[in-house]
Coordinates of C-alpha atoms and ligand atoms in Angstrom, one line a residue:
M24 CA -60.9 -49.3 22.3
A25 CA -64.7 -48.3 22.4
T26 CA -65.8 -44.7 23.2
S27 CA -69.1 -43.3 23.8
Q28 CA -68.0 -39.7 23.6
P29 CA -69.3 -37.9 20.6
A30 CA -66.6 -36.7 18.2
A31 CA -65.9 -33.0 18.5
F32 CA -64.0 -31.5 15.8
P33 CA -63.0 -27.7 16.1
D34 CA -64.5 -25.2 13.8
G35 CA -62.3 -24.9 10.6
F36 CA -61.0 -28.5 10.9
L37 CA -59.7 -29.4 7.7
W38 CA -61.2 -32.6 6.0
G39 CA -59.4 -33.3 2.8
A40 CA -57.6 -35.8 0.7
S41 CA -53.9 -35.8 -0.6
T42 CA -51.9 -36.5 -3.6
A43 CA -48.3 -36.0 -4.9
A44 CA -47.3 -34.6 -8.2
H45 CA -45.1 -37.7 -9.5
Q46 CA -47.8 -40.1 -8.4
V47 CA -50.6 -38.6 -10.2
E48 CA -49.6 -35.9 -12.9
G49 CA -47.9 -38.3 -15.4
N50 CA -44.8 -37.9 -17.7
N51 CA -42.8 -36.3 -14.9
V52 CA -39.8 -36.8 -17.4
G53 CA -37.4 -34.2 -15.8
S54 CA -37.4 -36.0 -12.5
D55 CA -34.9 -38.4 -10.8
F56 CA -37.7 -41.0 -10.2
W57 CA -38.7 -41.0 -13.8
Q58 CA -35.1 -41.3 -14.8
A59 CA -34.7 -44.4 -12.4
E60 CA -38.0 -46.0 -13.4
N61 CA -36.7 -46.0 -17.0
D62 CA -33.0 -46.8 -16.6
G63 CA -33.8 -49.7 -14.0
S64 CA -31.2 -48.4 -11.5
W65 CA -33.6 -48.5 -8.6
G66 CA -35.1 -51.9 -9.4
L67 CA -38.7 -50.5 -9.7
P68 CA -41.1 -52.9 -11.3
D69 CA -43.6 -50.5 -12.7
R70 CA -43.3 -47.1 -14.6
S71 CA -45.3 -44.1 -13.7
G72 CA -46.1 -43.4 -17.4
D73 CA -49.2 -41.1 -17.8
A74 CA -49.9 -41.7 -14.1
C75 CA -53.4 -40.3 -13.5
D76 CA -52.9 -37.6 -16.1
S77 CA -53.6 -35.2 -13.3
L78 CA -51.3 -32.6 -14.9
H79 CA -54.2 -32.0 -17.3
R80 CA -57.2 -33.3 -15.3
W81 CA -56.5 -31.6 -11.9
P82 CA -59.9 -29.4 -12.4
E83 CA -61.7 -32.6 -12.4
D84 CA -59.9 -33.9 -9.3
L85 CA -60.6 -30.7 -7.5
D86 CA -64.2 -30.9 -8.5
I87 CA -64.5 -34.4 -7.1
A88 CA -63.0 -33.3 -3.9
H89 CA -65.4 -30.4 -3.6
D90 CA -68.6 -32.5 -4.7
L91 CA -67.8 -35.0 -2.0
G92 CA -67.9 -32.2 0.5
L93 CA -64.3 -32.0 1.5
N94 CA -62.8 -28.5 2.4
A95 CA -59.0 -29.3 1.8
Y96 CA -56.9 -30.6 -0.9
R97 CA -53.2 -31.5 -0.6
F98 CA -50.9 -31.7 -3.5
S99 CA -47.3 -31.1 -4.4
I100 CA -45.5 -28.7 -6.7
E101 CA -43.0 -30.5 -8.9
W102 CA -39.6 -29.2 -8.5
A103 CA -38.3 -30.7 -11.8
R104 CA -41.1 -29.1 -13.7
V105 CA -40.7 -25.5 -12.1
V106 CA -36.8 -25.6 -12.7
P107 CA -36.2 -27.9 -15.7
A108 CA -32.7 -26.6 -15.7
P109 CA -30.8 -25.0 -12.9
G110 CA -31.1 -21.2 -12.8
H111 CA -34.0 -21.2 -15.4
P112 CA -37.4 -21.5 -13.5
S113 CA -40.3 -22.0 -16.0
P114 CA -43.0 -19.2 -15.8
A115 CA -45.4 -21.3 -17.6
M116 CA -45.1 -24.1 -14.9
L117 CA -45.3 -21.7 -12.0
D118 CA -48.4 -20.4 -13.7
H119 CA -49.8 -24.0 -13.9
Y120 CA -49.5 -24.4 -10.1
R121 CA -50.8 -20.8 -9.5
R122 CA -53.8 -21.8 -11.3
M123 CA -54.3 -25.0 -9.3
I124 CA -54.1 -22.9 -6.0
E125 CA -56.7 -20.7 -7.4
G126 CA -58.8 -23.6 -8.4
C127 CA -58.8 -24.8 -4.8
G128 CA -59.9 -21.4 -3.6
Q129 CA -62.7 -21.2 -6.2
R130 CA -64.2 -24.7 -4.9
G131 CA -63.8 -23.8 -1.1
L132 CA -60.9 -26.2 -0.9
T133 CA -58.0 -25.1 1.5
P134 CA -54.9 -25.8 -0.5
V135 CA -52.1 -27.6 1.4
V136 CA -49.0 -27.3 -0.8
T137 CA -46.1 -29.7 -0.6
L138 CA -42.8 -28.3 -2.1
H139 CA -40.9 -31.6 -2.3
H140 CA -42.6 -34.9 -2.3
F141 CA -39.9 -37.4 -2.8
T142 CA -38.8 -36.4 -6.3
S143 CA -36.0 -34.1 -7.3
P144 CA -34.7 -33.0 -10.7
A145 CA -32.7 -35.4 -12.7
W146 CA -30.1 -32.8 -13.1
L147 CA -29.7 -32.9 -9.2
R148 CA -29.4 -36.6 -9.2
A149 CA -26.6 -36.2 -11.9
A150 CA -24.8 -33.7 -9.8
G151 CA -24.9 -35.9 -6.8
G152 CA -28.3 -35.5 -5.3
W153 CA -29.2 -34.1 -1.8
T154 CA -25.6 -34.5 -0.5
S155 CA -23.9 -32.7 -3.3
E156 CA -22.4 -29.3 -2.8
K157 CA -24.9 -27.2 -4.2
A158 CA -28.1 -29.1 -3.3
I159 CA -29.3 -26.6 -0.6
A160 CA -28.7 -23.6 -2.9
H161 CA -30.7 -25.2 -5.6
F162 CA -33.5 -26.0 -3.3
T163 CA -33.6 -22.4 -2.0
E164 CA -33.6 -21.1 -5.6
Y165 CA -36.5 -23.3 -6.2
V166 CA -38.4 -22.1 -3.2
R167 CA -37.7 -18.5 -4.0
A168 CA -39.2 -19.1 -7.5
V169 CA -42.5 -20.6 -6.0
L170 CA -42.9 -17.8 -3.3
P171 CA -45.0 -15.5 -5.3
I172 CA -47.6 -18.1 -6.1
L173 CA -47.9 -19.1 -2.4
D174 CA -49.6 -15.9 -1.5
G175 CA -52.7 -16.9 0.3
V176 CA -51.7 -20.5 0.8
P177 CA -52.2 -21.2 4.5
W178 CA -50.3 -24.4 4.8
V179 CA -47.0 -25.3 3.1
C180 CA -45.2 -28.6 3.6
T181 CA -41.5 -27.9 2.9
I182 CA -40.4 -31.6 2.5
N183 CA -42.5 -34.7 2.7
E184 CA -41.2 -37.6 4.9
P185 CA -37.5 -36.5 5.2
N186 CA -37.1 -39.6 7.2
M187 CA -38.4 -42.0 4.4
L188 CA -36.2 -40.0 1.7
A189 CA -33.1 -40.6 3.8
L190 CA -34.1 -44.4 4.5
M191 CA -34.6 -44.9 0.8
A192 CA -31.1 -43.5 0.0
A193 CA -29.7 -45.7 2.8
R194 CA -31.6 -48.8 1.4
R195 CA -30.4 -48.0 -2.0
K196 CA -26.8 -48.4 -0.9
H197 CA -27.6 -52.0 0.1
G198 CA -28.8 -52.8 -3.5
H199 CA -32.1 -54.5 -4.5
D200 CA -31.2 -58.2 -3.8
G201 CA -33.0 -58.4 -0.5
S202 CA -29.9 -58.8 1.5
A203 CA -30.2 -55.7 3.5
P204 CA -30.7 -56.1 7.3
S205 CA -34.2 -55.7 8.8
F206 CA -33.1 -52.5 10.3
V207 CA -31.4 -49.9 8.3
P208 CA -31.1 -46.4 9.7
P209 CA -31.7 -43.4 7.5
D210 CA -28.7 -42.0 5.7
P211 CA -27.3 -39.3 8.2
D212 CA -25.8 -37.1 5.4
V213 CA -29.0 -37.0 3.5
S214 CA -30.9 -36.3 6.8
L215 CA -28.6 -33.3 7.5
A216 CA -29.0 -32.0 4.0
L217 CA -32.8 -32.2 4.2
T218 CA -32.9 -30.5 7.6
R219 CA -30.8 -27.7 6.4
A220 CA -33.0 -27.5 3.2
H221 CA -36.1 -27.4 5.4
E222 CA -34.6 -24.6 7.7
E223 CA -33.7 -22.4 4.6
A224 CA -37.2 -22.9 3.3
R225 CA -38.9 -22.0 6.6
E226 CA -37.1 -18.7 6.5
L227 CA -38.0 -17.9 3.1
L228 CA -41.6 -18.9 3.6
A229 CA -41.9 -16.8 6.7
S230 CA -42.0 -13.7 4.3
V231 CA -45.4 -14.7 3.0
P232 CA -48.0 -13.3 5.3
G233 CA -50.6 -15.9 6.8
L234 CA -48.5 -18.8 5.5
R235 CA -47.6 -21.7 8.0
S236 CA -44.8 -23.8 7.1
G237 CA -43.7 -27.2 8.4
W238 CA -42.5 -30.7 7.1
T239 CA -44.2 -33.9 7.4
V240 CA -42.9 -37.1 9.1
A241 CA -43.7 -40.7 8.5
N242 CA -44.5 -41.9 11.8
Q243 CA -43.5 -45.5 12.0
N244 CA -44.7 -46.0 15.5
V245 CA -41.7 -47.9 16.7
Q246 CA -43.1 -50.2 19.5
D247 CA -41.0 -52.6 21.8
H248 CA -41.9 -56.3 21.0
G249 CA -38.8 -57.9 22.5
A250 CA -35.8 -55.5 21.6
G251 CA -36.0 -53.8 25.0
P252 CA -36.8 -50.1 25.8
D253 CA -33.3 -48.7 25.3
R254 CA -33.0 -50.3 21.7
T255 CA -36.5 -49.4 20.9
A256 CA -36.0 -45.7 21.9
E257 CA -32.8 -45.6 19.7
M258 CA -34.5 -47.1 16.7
S259 CA -37.5 -44.6 17.2
Y260 CA -35.0 -41.7 17.4
L261 CA -33.2 -42.7 14.3
L262 CA -36.4 -43.4 12.3
D263 CA -38.8 -40.8 13.5
D264 CA -38.0 -38.8 16.5
Q265 CA -34.9 -36.8 15.2
Y266 CA -37.3 -35.4 12.5
I267 CA -40.0 -34.7 14.9
D268 CA -37.6 -32.7 16.9
V269 CA -36.7 -30.4 14.0
A270 CA -40.3 -29.3 14.2
K271 CA -39.9 -27.5 17.5
G272 CA -40.6 -23.9 16.6
D273 CA -42.2 -24.7 13.2
D274 CA -45.8 -23.4 12.5
F275 CA -47.0 -27.1 12.3
L276 CA -46.0 -30.6 11.9
G277 CA -47.4 -33.0 9.3
V278 CA -48.2 -36.3 10.9
Q279 CA -48.4 -39.2 8.4
A280 CA -49.3 -42.8 9.8
Y281 CA -50.3 -46.1 8.4
S282 CA -49.1 -48.9 10.6
R283 CA -46.5 -49.8 13.3
L284 CA -43.1 -51.1 13.5
R285 CA -42.5 -53.8 16.0
T286 CA -38.9 -54.2 17.3
G287 CA -37.6 -57.6 18.3
E288 CA -34.2 -59.4 19.3
Q289 CA -33.2 -59.5 15.8
G290 CA -34.2 -56.0 14.6
V291 CA -37.6 -55.3 12.9
I292 CA -40.2 -58.0 13.4
A293 CA -41.8 -58.1 9.8
P294 CA -45.5 -58.7 9.7
G295 CA -45.9 -62.5 9.1
P296 CA -48.8 -64.8 7.9
A297 CA -50.5 -64.6 11.2
D298 CA -50.9 -60.9 11.0
R299 CA -53.6 -59.1 9.0
R300 CA -51.9 -57.2 6.3
T301 CA -52.8 -54.5 3.6
M302 CA -51.7 -54.6 0.0
M303 CA -48.5 -52.9 1.0
G304 CA -47.7 -55.9 3.2
W305 CA -47.8 -53.6 6.1
E306 CA -49.7 -54.7 9.5
Y307 CA -53.3 -53.7 9.4
Y308 CA -53.2 -51.3 12.3
P309 CA -55.7 -48.5 12.3
R310 CA -54.6 -47.3 15.8
A311 CA -51.5 -46.0 14.0
L312 CA -52.8 -42.6 13.7
E313 CA -53.8 -42.2 17.4
D314 CA -50.3 -43.6 18.5
A315 CA -48.6 -41.3 16.1
L316 CA -50.5 -38.3 17.3
R317 CA -50.0 -38.9 20.9
H318 CA -46.2 -39.9 20.4
T319 CA -45.6 -36.6 18.4
A320 CA -47.5 -34.4 20.7
A321 CA -45.5 -35.8 23.8
R322 CA -42.3 -35.5 22.0
L323 CA -42.8 -31.7 21.0
G324 CA -44.4 -30.9 24.4
G325 CA -47.5 -29.7 22.9
S326 CA -45.7 -26.5 21.4
T327 CA -46.4 -27.3 17.7
P328 CA -49.9 -27.7 16.0
L329 CA -50.3 -31.1 14.3
L330 CA -51.9 -31.6 10.8
V331 CA -52.7 -35.2 9.6
T332 CA -51.3 -35.0 6.1
E333 CA -51.6 -38.6 5.3
N334 CA -53.4 -41.6 6.6
G335 CA -55.1 -44.4 4.8
I336 CA -54.9 -47.9 3.5
A337 CA -54.0 -49.9 0.4
T338 CA -56.8 -52.2 -0.1
S339 CA -59.1 -53.7 -2.8
D340 CA -61.8 -53.9 -0.4
D341 CA -63.5 -50.7 -0.2
D342 CA -65.4 -51.6 3.0
E343 CA -62.1 -52.3 4.6
R344 CA -61.0 -48.7 3.7
I345 CA -64.1 -47.5 5.4
A346 CA -63.6 -49.6 8.6
Y347 CA -59.8 -48.6 8.8
T348 CA -60.5 -45.0 8.4
N349 CA -63.4 -45.0 10.8
E350 CA -61.1 -46.4 13.4
A351 CA -58.2 -44.2 12.6
V352 CA -60.5 -41.2 13.1
L353 CA -62.0 -42.3 16.2
G354 CA -58.4 -42.5 17.5
L355 CA -57.9 -39.0 16.3
A356 CA -61.1 -37.9 18.1
R357 CA -59.9 -39.3 21.3
A358 CA -56.5 -37.5 20.8
L359 CA -58.5 -34.2 20.3
A360 CA -60.5 -34.9 23.4
D361 CA -57.2 -35.2 25.4
G362 CA -56.2 -31.7 24.2
I363 CA -53.9 -32.5 21.4
D364 CA -53.9 -29.7 19.0
V365 CA -54.7 -31.3 15.6
R366 CA -55.9 -29.0 12.9
G367 CA -57.1 -31.4 10.1
Y368 CA -57.2 -34.9 8.6
L369 CA -56.1 -35.4 4.9
H370 CA -56.7 -38.8 3.7
W371 CA -54.1 -40.7 1.6
S372 CA -55.2 -40.7 -1.3
L373 CA -57.9 -39.0 -3.3
L374 CA -56.8 -41.3 -6.3
D375 CA -55.5 -44.7 -7.0
N376 CA -52.2 -43.6 -8.0
Y377 CA -48.5 -44.7 -8.7
E378 CA -47.2 -46.0 -5.4
W379 CA -43.4 -45.4 -6.0
G380 CA -42.5 -48.3 -8.2
S381 CA -45.8 -50.2 -8.4
W382 CA -49.4 -49.7 -9.7
E383 CA -50.7 -52.5 -7.4
P384 CA -51.6 -51.0 -4.1
T385 CA -54.8 -48.9 -4.3
F386 CA -55.0 -46.3 -1.7
G387 CA -57.6 -44.2 -3.5
L388 CA -61.1 -43.1 -2.6
V389 CA -61.4 -42.7 -6.4
A390 CA -60.6 -45.3 -8.9
V391 CA -58.8 -44.2 -12.1
D392 CA -58.8 -46.2 -15.5
R393 CA -55.3 -46.1 -16.5
T394 CA -56.3 -45.8 -20.4
T395 CA -59.2 -43.5 -20.5
F396 CA -58.3 -41.8 -17.0
R397 CA -62.0 -41.8 -16.2
R398 CA -62.4 -41.4 -12.5
T399 CA -64.8 -43.5 -10.5
V400 CA -66.0 -42.3 -7.0
K401 CA -65.8 -45.3 -4.7
P402 CA -68.4 -45.6 -1.8
S403 CA -65.6 -44.9 0.6
A404 CA -65.2 -41.5 -1.0
R405 CA -68.9 -40.8 -0.4
W406 CA -68.6 -42.1 3.2
F407 CA -65.6 -39.8 3.7
G408 CA -67.5 -36.8 2.3
R409 CA -70.5 -37.5 5.0
L410 CA -67.7 -37.8 7.6
A411 CA -66.4 -34.3 6.6
K412 CA -69.8 -32.9 6.7
S413 CA -71.0 -34.4 9.9
P414 CA -68.4 -36.5 11.7
A415 CA -70.4 -37.2 14.9
A416 CA -73.2 -38.7 13.0
T417 CA -71.0 -40.6 10.5
L418 CA -68.4 -42.3 12.8
R419 CA -69.4 -45.7 14.0
Q420 CA -68.5 -45.7 17.5
G421 CA -67.0 -48.6 19.3
A422 CA -65.3 -50.2 16.3
A423 CA -63.1 -53.0 17.2
S424 CA -59.3 -52.3 17.4
Ligands
FCB669 C1 -46.1 -42.1 2.1 C2 -45.9 -41.2 0.9 C3 -47.0 -41.0 -0.2 C4 -47.6 -42.4 -0.3 C5 -48.0 -43.2 0.9 C6 -48.6 -44.5 1.0 O1 -44.9 -42.5 2.5 O2 -45.7 -39.9 1.4 O3 -46.6 -40.5 -1.2 O4 -46.8 -43.3 -1.1 O5 -46.8 -43.3 1.8

């Protein structure tokens, strides 16, 4: 859709980039994901290994974000590092993440901190994972441990994409031989545990002055392409909406959108050869962000501010990254013009990183050499920096949808 309206972004709008600990830090040896990468139990083709070595190179990552002209950086604290054994939080690791938070402040970057981004400690997995008896108590112990370092952090995401976590748990039950049906609903027990964990965390986080807490939902943009409105609404509820509903009364909701999911008579219509696809095999659909923002705002009745905590594209063509992002942000501008309360846009991702089992898809604004860890800023990163500084002048209006 073409628009001739100049893009108006409110003062203080956050322009940043996102990462997650396991995907960039490297050697996250105490986590369940590391364990599964190495014991083969989840059928993951690649190991995370040293990842981007951001555990040591985070100052360089923050420098890059700052030098590009961004004003925000989203990263996650790793539960498996902070609590390497239940009941024994690590002061040294807490200090590490405290220095990262301070490092953001020193560079004029607003920290957006995620407490749980897919990975849990391996010891929790051994005890039965999220549905085990003490999981919520363990999570709240972790949140209590990090509370002191969150002083001055304005945005905290409790749990990243609970819907994908519960979906991954459900899919694992089907094995890795590709025989799972095209539509698998998220595991209801895992969902319930995550919801309770989020609510407990929210209560604890409310004690930190100025801190806003919320969780982030992967908006799959479930659209009716033949399944009918009732079935489509049901699938949308199971995949997305039940998690959006939890955010009513939260300080914000993180919106994450990449593509859409079309429902047909047989379940989900997978993108085929006729569809333009990204390196993830997802349909190229830059309107995803606008659809997700409008859907989420309607669902929440406008009561909860939204923050785009992820949006981006896995592509080896950096011009395509610019085109996709340009179009997504134009959609965001239209949503803002219609009064939807969006506080910022955080691009996924700052770095080419470990995409949960594979090194192939490249989402980064910045390339990372996997041996020297040298960072190379891509043209899309410079374009995004210009966008952050002067959105109206940088957005190319009327890009084709
Ligand atoms: C989201 C995850 C993020 C990244 C992107 C591509 O589901 O939150 O870590 O993998 O997808």
